[in-house]
mmCIF file with all atom_site columns, C-alpha atoms and ligand atoms in Angstrom:
data_model
loop_
_atom_site.group_PDB
_atom_site.id
_atom_site.type_symbol
_atom_site.label_atom_id
_atom_site.label_alt_id
_atom_site.label_comp_id
_atom_site.label_asym_id
_atom_site.label_entity_id
_atom_site.label_seq_id
_atom_site.pdbx_PDB_ins_code
_atom_site.Cartn_x
_atom_site.Cartn_y
_atom_site.Cartn_z
_atom_site.occupancy
_atom_site.B_iso_or_equiv
_atom_site.pdbx_formal_charge
_atom_site.auth_seq_id
_atom_site.auth_comp_id
_atom_site.auth_asym_id
_atom_site.auth_atom_id
_atom_site.pdbx_PDB_model_num
ATOM   1   C  CA  . MET A 1 1   ? 21.384 -61.825 -52.002 1.00 78.00 ? 1   MET A CA  1
ATOM   2   C  CA  . SER A 1 2   ? 18.566 -62.024 -49.545 1.00 91.00 ? 2   SER A CA  1
ATOM   3   C  CA  . LEU A 1 3   ? 17.161 -59.900 -46.795 1.00 96.00 ? 3   LEU A CA  1
ATOM   4   C  CA  . LEU A 1 4   ? 17.862 -61.054 -43.258 1.00 98.00 ? 4   LEU A CA  1
ATOM   5   C  CA  . PRO A 1 5   ? 15.542 -60.587 -40.309 1.00 98.00 ? 5   PRO A CA  1
ATOM   6   C  CA  . ILE A 1 6   ? 16.860 -58.057 -37.816 1.00 98.00 ? 6   ILE A CA  1
ATOM   7   C  CA  . ILE A 1 7   ? 16.300 -59.062 -34.232 1.00 98.00 ? 7   ILE A CA  1
ATOM   8   C  CA  . THR A 1 8   ? 15.155 -56.367 -31.841 1.00 98.00 ? 8   THR A CA  1
ATOM   9   C  CA  . PHE A 1 9   ? 15.428 -55.457 -28.146 1.00 97.00 ? 9   PHE A CA  1
ATOM   10  C  CA  . PRO A 1 10  ? 14.858 -57.241 -25.751 1.00 97.00 ? 10  PRO A CA  1
ATOM   11  C  CA  . HIS A 1 11  ? 16.002 -60.304 -27.705 1.00 98.00 ? 11  HIS A CA  1
ATOM   12  C  CA  . PRO A 1 12  ? 18.672 -61.938 -25.457 1.00 98.00 ? 12  PRO A CA  1
ATOM   13  C  CA  . PHE A 1 13  ? 20.959 -62.678 -28.403 1.00 98.00 ? 13  PHE A CA  1
ATOM   14  C  CA  . LEU A 1 14  ? 21.710 -58.962 -28.665 1.00 98.00 ? 14  LEU A CA  1
ATOM   15  C  CA  . ARG A 1 15  ? 23.372 -59.180 -25.243 1.00 98.00 ? 15  ARG A CA  1
ATOM   16  C  CA  . LYS A 1 16  ? 25.861 -61.876 -26.228 1.00 98.00 ? 16  LYS A CA  1
ATOM   17  C  CA  . LYS A 1 17  ? 29.494 -60.990 -26.768 1.00 98.00 ? 17  LYS A CA  1
ATOM   18  C  CA  . ALA A 1 18  ? 30.237 -61.996 -30.360 1.00 98.00 ? 18  ALA A CA  1
ATOM   19  C  CA  . GLU A 1 19  ? 32.996 -64.429 -31.286 1.00 98.00 ? 19  GLU A CA  1
ATOM   20  C  CA  . PRO A 1 20  ? 36.095 -63.399 -33.284 1.00 98.00 ? 20  PRO A CA  1
ATOM   21  C  CA  . ILE A 1 21  ? 36.333 -64.732 -36.816 1.00 98.00 ? 21  ILE A CA  1
ATOM   22  C  CA  . ALA A 1 22  ? 39.347 -66.951 -37.522 1.00 96.00 ? 22  ALA A CA  1
ATOM   23  C  CA  . GLU A 1 23  ? 41.493 -65.547 -40.308 1.00 93.00 ? 23  GLU A CA  1
ATOM   24  C  CA  . GLU A 1 24  ? 41.129 -68.651 -42.546 1.00 94.00 ? 24  GLU A CA  1
ATOM   25  C  CA  . GLN A 1 25  ? 37.328 -68.515 -42.138 1.00 96.00 ? 25  GLN A CA  1
ATOM   26  C  CA  . ILE A 1 26  ? 36.880 -64.933 -43.357 1.00 96.00 ? 26  ILE A CA  1
ATOM   27  C  CA  . GLY A 1 27  ? 36.216 -65.865 -46.994 1.00 94.00 ? 27  GLY A CA  1
ATOM   28  C  CA  . SER A 1 28  ? 33.389 -68.236 -46.085 1.00 96.00 ? 28  SER A CA  1
ATOM   29  C  CA  . TRP A 1 29  ? 31.378 -65.360 -44.603 1.00 96.00 ? 29  TRP A CA  1
ATOM   30  C  CA  . ARG A 1 30  ? 31.201 -63.430 -47.861 1.00 95.00 ? 30  ARG A CA  1
ATOM   31  C  CA  . PRO A 1 31  ? 27.561 -64.434 -48.637 1.00 96.00 ? 31  PRO A CA  1
ATOM   32  C  CA  . LEU A 1 32  ? 26.567 -63.219 -45.182 1.00 97.00 ? 32  LEU A CA  1
ATOM   33  C  CA  . VAL A 1 33  ? 28.335 -59.921 -45.780 1.00 97.00 ? 33  VAL A CA  1
ATOM   34  C  CA  . SER A 1 34  ? 26.381 -59.452 -49.051 1.00 97.00 ? 34  SER A CA  1
ATOM   35  C  CA  . ASP A 1 35  ? 23.081 -60.201 -47.333 1.00 98.00 ? 35  ASP A CA  1
ATOM   36  C  CA  . MET A 1 36  ? 23.935 -57.823 -44.470 1.00 98.00 ? 36  MET A CA  1
ATOM   37  C  CA  . ILE A 1 37  ? 24.693 -55.018 -46.930 1.00 97.00 ? 37  ILE A CA  1
ATOM   38  C  CA  . GLU A 1 38  ? 21.376 -55.632 -48.712 1.00 97.00 ? 38  GLU A CA  1
ATOM   39  C  CA  . THR A 1 39  ? 19.546 -55.726 -45.378 1.00 98.00 ? 39  THR A CA  1
ATOM   40  C  CA  . MET A 1 40  ? 21.191 -52.518 -44.129 1.00 97.00 ? 40  MET A CA  1
ATOM   41  C  CA  . ARG A 1 41  ? 20.371 -50.703 -47.362 1.00 96.00 ? 41  ARG A CA  1
ATOM   42  C  CA  . ARG A 1 42  ? 16.740 -51.841 -47.348 1.00 96.00 ? 42  ARG A CA  1
ATOM   43  C  CA  . HIS A 1 43  ? 16.293 -50.445 -43.813 1.00 96.00 ? 43  HIS A CA  1
ATOM   44  C  CA  . ASP A 1 44  ? 18.175 -47.198 -44.537 1.00 95.00 ? 44  ASP A CA  1
ATOM   45  C  CA  . GLY A 1 45  ? 20.739 -48.089 -41.893 1.00 96.00 ? 45  GLY A CA  1
ATOM   46  C  CA  . VAL A 1 46  ? 24.185 -46.575 -41.760 1.00 97.00 ? 46  VAL A CA  1
ATOM   47  C  CA  . GLY A 1 47  ? 25.708 -49.664 -40.217 1.00 98.00 ? 47  GLY A CA  1
ATOM   48  C  CA  . LEU A 1 48  ? 24.856 -53.217 -39.270 1.00 98.00 ? 48  LEU A CA  1
ATOM   49  C  CA  . ALA A 1 49  ? 26.554 -55.673 -36.913 1.00 98.00 ? 49  ALA A CA  1
ATOM   50  C  CA  . ALA A 1 50  ? 26.333 -59.458 -37.261 1.00 98.00 ? 50  ALA A CA  1
ATOM   51  C  CA  . PRO A 1 51  ? 24.625 -59.989 -33.834 1.00 98.00 ? 51  PRO A CA  1
ATOM   52  C  CA  . GLN A 1 52  ? 21.684 -57.940 -35.184 1.00 98.00 ? 52  GLN A CA  1
ATOM   53  C  CA  . VAL A 1 53  ? 21.050 -60.730 -37.702 1.00 98.00 ? 53  VAL A CA  1
ATOM   54  C  CA  . GLU A 1 54  ? 21.603 -63.340 -35.042 1.00 98.00 ? 54  GLU A CA  1
ATOM   55  C  CA  . GLN A 1 55  ? 25.186 -64.270 -35.915 1.00 98.00 ? 55  GLN A CA  1
ATOM   56  C  CA  . SER A 1 56  ? 27.689 -64.401 -33.116 1.00 98.00 ? 56  SER A CA  1
ATOM   57  C  CA  . LEU A 1 57  ? 30.548 -62.945 -35.173 1.00 98.00 ? 57  LEU A CA  1
ATOM   58  C  CA  . ARG A 1 58  ? 32.769 -59.934 -34.750 1.00 98.00 ? 58  ARG A CA  1
ATOM   59  C  CA  . LEU A 1 59  ? 31.723 -58.509 -38.089 1.00 98.00 ? 59  LEU A CA  1
ATOM   60  C  CA  . ALA A 1 60  ? 30.146 -55.165 -38.917 1.00 98.00 ? 60  ALA A CA  1
ATOM   61  C  CA  . ILE A 1 61  ? 29.455 -53.228 -42.059 1.00 98.00 ? 61  ILE A CA  1
ATOM   62  C  CA  . ILE A 1 62  ? 29.468 -49.474 -42.416 1.00 98.00 ? 62  ILE A CA  1
ATOM   63  C  CA  . SER A 1 63  ? 27.523 -47.776 -45.170 1.00 98.00 ? 63  SER A CA  1
ATOM   64  C  CA  . LYS A 1 64  ? 29.533 -46.170 -47.954 1.00 97.00 ? 64  LYS A CA  1
ATOM   65  C  CA  . GLU A 1 65  ? 27.686 -42.900 -47.381 1.00 95.00 ? 65  GLU A CA  1
ATOM   66  C  CA  . VAL A 1 66  ? 29.258 -42.671 -43.923 1.00 95.00 ? 66  VAL A CA  1
ATOM   67  C  CA  . VAL A 1 67  ? 32.776 -43.568 -45.088 1.00 93.00 ? 67  VAL A CA  1
ATOM   68  C  CA  . SER A 1 68  ? 32.422 -41.434 -48.289 1.00 89.00 ? 68  SER A CA  1
ATOM   69  C  CA  . ASP A 1 69  ? 33.752 -44.336 -50.269 1.00 92.00 ? 69  ASP A CA  1
ATOM   70  C  CA  . SER A 1 70  ? 32.479 -46.143 -53.368 1.00 95.00 ? 70  SER A CA  1
ATOM   71  C  CA  . LYS A 1 71  ? 31.990 -49.332 -51.388 1.00 95.00 ? 71  LYS A CA  1
ATOM   72  C  CA  . ASP A 1 72  ? 30.533 -50.227 -48.006 1.00 96.00 ? 72  ASP A CA  1
ATOM   73  C  CA  . TRP A 1 73  ? 33.219 -51.062 -45.478 1.00 97.00 ? 73  TRP A CA  1
ATOM   74  C  CA  . VAL A 1 74  ? 33.430 -54.500 -43.943 1.00 97.00 ? 74  VAL A CA  1
ATOM   75  C  CA  . LEU A 1 75  ? 35.085 -54.597 -40.539 1.00 98.00 ? 75  LEU A CA  1
ATOM   76  C  CA  . ILE A 1 76  ? 36.133 -57.997 -39.262 1.00 98.00 ? 76  ILE A CA  1
ATOM   77  C  CA  . ASN A 1 77  ? 37.334 -58.333 -35.663 1.00 98.00 ? 77  ASN A CA  1
ATOM   78  C  CA  . PRO A 1 78  ? 37.447 -54.505 -35.350 1.00 98.00 ? 78  PRO A CA  1
ATOM   79  C  CA  . LYS A 1 79  ? 39.210 -53.082 -32.371 1.00 98.00 ? 79  LYS A CA  1
ATOM   80  C  CA  . ILE A 1 80  ? 39.627 -49.504 -31.120 1.00 98.00 ? 80  ILE A CA  1
ATOM   81  C  CA  . ILE A 1 81  ? 43.343 -49.192 -30.410 1.00 98.00 ? 81  ILE A CA  1
ATOM   82  C  CA  . LYS A 1 82  ? 43.378 -45.489 -29.592 1.00 98.00 ? 82  LYS A CA  1
ATOM   83  C  CA  . HIS A 1 83  ? 40.833 -42.780 -28.879 1.00 98.00 ? 83  HIS A CA  1
ATOM   84  C  CA  . SER A 1 84  ? 40.583 -39.094 -28.145 1.00 98.00 ? 84  SER A CA  1
ATOM   85  C  CA  . TRP A 1 85  ? 39.891 -38.032 -24.549 1.00 98.00 ? 85  TRP A CA  1
ATOM   86  C  CA  . ARG A 1 86  ? 37.157 -35.815 -25.866 1.00 98.00 ? 86  ARG A CA  1
ATOM   87  C  CA  . ARG A 1 87  ? 33.638 -37.195 -26.280 1.00 98.00 ? 87  ARG A CA  1
ATOM   88  C  CA  . ALA A 1 88  ? 30.575 -35.676 -27.852 1.00 98.00 ? 88  ALA A CA  1
ATOM   89  C  CA  . SER A 1 89  ? 26.856 -36.329 -27.483 1.00 98.00 ? 89  SER A CA  1
ATOM   90  C  CA  . LEU A 1 90  ? 24.412 -36.944 -30.288 1.00 98.00 ? 90  LEU A CA  1
ATOM   91  C  CA  . GLU A 1 91  ? 21.059 -38.651 -30.667 1.00 98.00 ? 91  GLU A CA  1
ATOM   92  C  CA  . GLU A 1 92  ? 21.312 -42.126 -32.135 1.00 98.00 ? 92  GLU A CA  1
ATOM   93  C  CA  . SER A 1 93  ? 18.827 -44.672 -33.324 1.00 97.00 ? 93  SER A CA  1
ATOM   94  C  CA  . CYS A 1 94  ? 19.289 -48.377 -33.903 1.00 98.00 ? 94  CYS A CA  1
ATOM   95  C  CA  . LEU A 1 95  ? 17.557 -50.849 -36.193 1.00 98.00 ? 95  LEU A CA  1
ATOM   96  C  CA  . SER A 1 96  ? 17.448 -53.280 -33.226 1.00 98.00 ? 96  SER A CA  1
ATOM   97  C  CA  . VAL A 1 97  ? 15.795 -50.753 -30.938 1.00 98.00 ? 97  VAL A CA  1
ATOM   98  C  CA  . PRO A 1 98  ? 13.002 -49.403 -33.107 1.00 96.00 ? 98  PRO A CA  1
ATOM   99  C  CA  . GLY A 1 99  ? 11.186 -46.230 -32.179 1.00 95.00 ? 99  GLY A CA  1
ATOM   100 C  CA  . ILE A 1 100 ? 13.837 -45.010 -29.721 1.00 95.00 ? 100 ILE A CA  1
ATOM   101 C  CA  . ARG A 1 101 ? 16.234 -42.137 -30.096 1.00 96.00 ? 101 ARG A CA  1
ATOM   102 C  CA  . LYS A 1 102 ? 18.873 -41.829 -27.439 1.00 97.00 ? 102 LYS A CA  1
ATOM   103 C  CA  . GLU A 1 103 ? 21.551 -39.242 -26.743 1.00 98.00 ? 103 GLU A CA  1
ATOM   104 C  CA  . VAL A 1 104 ? 24.866 -41.129 -26.576 1.00 98.00 ? 104 VAL A CA  1
ATOM   105 C  CA  . LYS A 1 105 ? 28.316 -39.857 -25.645 1.00 98.00 ? 105 LYS A CA  1
ATOM   106 C  CA  . ARG A 1 106 ? 31.068 -41.205 -27.895 1.00 98.00 ? 106 ARG A CA  1
ATOM   107 C  CA  . TYR A 1 107 ? 34.747 -40.560 -28.531 1.00 98.00 ? 107 TYR A CA  1
ATOM   108 C  CA  . VAL A 1 108 ? 35.213 -37.906 -31.186 1.00 98.00 ? 108 VAL A CA  1
ATOM   109 C  CA  . LYS A 1 109 ? 38.206 -39.603 -32.756 1.00 98.00 ? 109 LYS A CA  1
ATOM   110 C  CA  . ILE A 1 110 ? 39.311 -43.223 -32.738 1.00 98.00 ? 110 ILE A CA  1
ATOM   111 C  CA  . ARG A 1 111 ? 41.953 -45.410 -34.362 1.00 98.00 ? 111 ARG A CA  1
ATOM   112 C  CA  . VAL A 1 112 ? 40.642 -48.783 -35.409 1.00 98.00 ? 112 VAL A CA  1
ATOM   113 C  CA  . LYS A 1 113 ? 42.333 -51.909 -36.531 1.00 98.00 ? 113 LYS A CA  1
ATOM   114 C  CA  . ALA A 1 114 ? 40.373 -54.584 -38.385 1.00 98.00 ? 114 ALA A CA  1
ATOM   115 C  CA  . ARG A 1 115 ? 40.505 -57.045 -41.208 1.00 97.00 ? 115 ARG A CA  1
ATOM   116 C  CA  . ASP A 1 116 ? 38.615 -56.444 -44.452 1.00 95.00 ? 116 ASP A CA  1
ATOM   117 C  CA  . LYS A 1 117 ? 36.427 -58.919 -46.332 1.00 93.00 ? 117 LYS A CA  1
ATOM   118 C  CA  . ASP A 1 118 ? 39.511 -60.478 -47.934 1.00 93.00 ? 118 ASP A CA  1
ATOM   119 C  CA  . GLY A 1 119 ? 41.172 -60.909 -44.542 1.00 94.00 ? 119 GLY A CA  1
ATOM   120 C  CA  . LEU A 1 120 ? 43.713 -58.129 -45.039 1.00 96.00 ? 120 LEU A CA  1
ATOM   121 C  CA  . ALA A 1 121 ? 44.667 -56.257 -41.899 1.00 97.00 ? 121 ALA A CA  1
ATOM   122 C  CA  . PHE A 1 122 ? 44.259 -52.499 -41.999 1.00 95.00 ? 122 PHE A CA  1
ATOM   123 C  CA  . ASN A 1 123 ? 44.004 -49.670 -39.581 1.00 96.00 ? 123 ASN A CA  1
ATOM   124 C  CA  . PHE A 1 124 ? 42.612 -46.190 -39.904 1.00 97.00 ? 124 PHE A CA  1
ATOM   125 C  CA  . GLU A 1 125 ? 41.621 -43.100 -38.053 1.00 97.00 ? 125 GLU A CA  1
ATOM   126 C  CA  . ALA A 1 126 ? 37.930 -42.132 -37.899 1.00 97.00 ? 126 ALA A CA  1
ATOM   127 C  CA  . LYS A 1 127 ? 36.352 -39.021 -36.512 1.00 97.00 ? 127 LYS A CA  1
ATOM   128 C  CA  . ASP A 1 128 ? 32.970 -37.427 -35.854 1.00 97.00 ? 128 ASP A CA  1
ATOM   129 C  CA  . PHE A 1 129 ? 30.002 -39.269 -37.343 1.00 97.00 ? 129 PHE A CA  1
ATOM   130 C  CA  . LEU A 1 130 ? 32.048 -42.161 -38.764 1.00 98.00 ? 130 LEU A CA  1
ATOM   131 C  CA  . ALA A 1 131 ? 33.776 -42.649 -35.398 1.00 98.00 ? 131 ALA A CA  1
ATOM   132 C  CA  . ARG A 1 132 ? 30.331 -42.646 -33.776 1.00 98.00 ? 132 ARG A CA  1
ATOM   133 C  CA  . VAL A 1 133 ? 28.881 -45.263 -36.147 1.00 98.00 ? 133 VAL A CA  1
ATOM   134 C  CA  . ILE A 1 134 ? 31.894 -47.560 -35.657 1.00 98.00 ? 134 ILE A CA  1
ATOM   135 C  CA  . GLN A 1 135 ? 31.637 -47.281 -31.856 1.00 98.00 ? 135 GLN A CA  1
ATOM   136 C  CA  . HIS A 1 136 ? 27.925 -48.059 -32.076 1.00 98.00 ? 136 HIS A CA  1
ATOM   137 C  CA  . GLU A 1 137 ? 28.624 -51.194 -34.155 1.00 98.00 ? 137 GLU A CA  1
ATOM   138 C  CA  . ILE A 1 138 ? 31.496 -52.356 -31.932 1.00 98.00 ? 138 ILE A CA  1
ATOM   139 C  CA  . ASP A 1 139 ? 29.128 -51.968 -28.958 1.00 98.00 ? 139 ASP A CA  1
ATOM   140 C  CA  . HIS A 1 140 ? 26.808 -54.460 -30.708 1.00 98.00 ? 140 HIS A CA  1
ATOM   141 C  CA  . LEU A 1 141 ? 29.707 -56.937 -30.902 1.00 98.00 ? 141 LEU A CA  1
ATOM   142 C  CA  . ASP A 1 142 ? 30.056 -56.603 -27.162 1.00 98.00 ? 142 ASP A CA  1
ATOM   143 C  CA  . GLY A 1 143 ? 26.347 -56.973 -26.452 1.00 98.00 ? 143 GLY A CA  1
ATOM   144 C  CA  . ILE A 1 144 ? 25.800 -53.282 -25.665 1.00 98.00 ? 144 ILE A CA  1
ATOM   145 C  CA  . LEU A 1 145 ? 22.808 -51.320 -26.924 1.00 98.00 ? 145 LEU A CA  1
ATOM   146 C  CA  . ILE A 1 146 ? 21.937 -47.596 -26.952 1.00 98.00 ? 146 ILE A CA  1
ATOM   147 C  CA  . VAL A 1 147 ? 19.412 -48.230 -24.164 1.00 96.00 ? 147 VAL A CA  1
ATOM   148 C  CA  . ASP A 1 148 ? 22.410 -49.079 -21.901 1.00 95.00 ? 148 ASP A CA  1
ATOM   149 C  CA  . LYS A 1 149 ? 24.117 -45.764 -22.519 1.00 92.00 ? 149 LYS A CA  1
HETATM 150 ZN ZN1 . ZN  B 2 .   ? 22.452 -50.520 -33.552 1.00 70.28 ? 201 ZN  B ZN1 1
#
């Protein structure tokens, strides 16, 4: 495993819409996933999206502390398929926008479908802080940063 450099605002790559990962390619990104997990942990992040390490891939990881699981979650081609009408505001920070804290309004509850690191499709409901982190990471996949909110 190795640490990856995190690119920061205003790097133009952060504005690119990331490409979906083909199902049969998912396995080949496993080393990148390991490196992203290591990188996220080293920076005390709660999530990391592939565009932040200059990869145009719809791939994000969510820290196990946020999902209250024994493993970090790997979301491949994640998509919000349903959301609450209610939104809430909270200050967020971002490893790609250092030194800035920004109040961001997010849906309180979302339903997400994605594939895991083995390519298996799954879908789940997330609320509150987990829902917030996932929306933040999906924004990265669409080239959106907290400074745009
Ligand atoms: Zn971020």
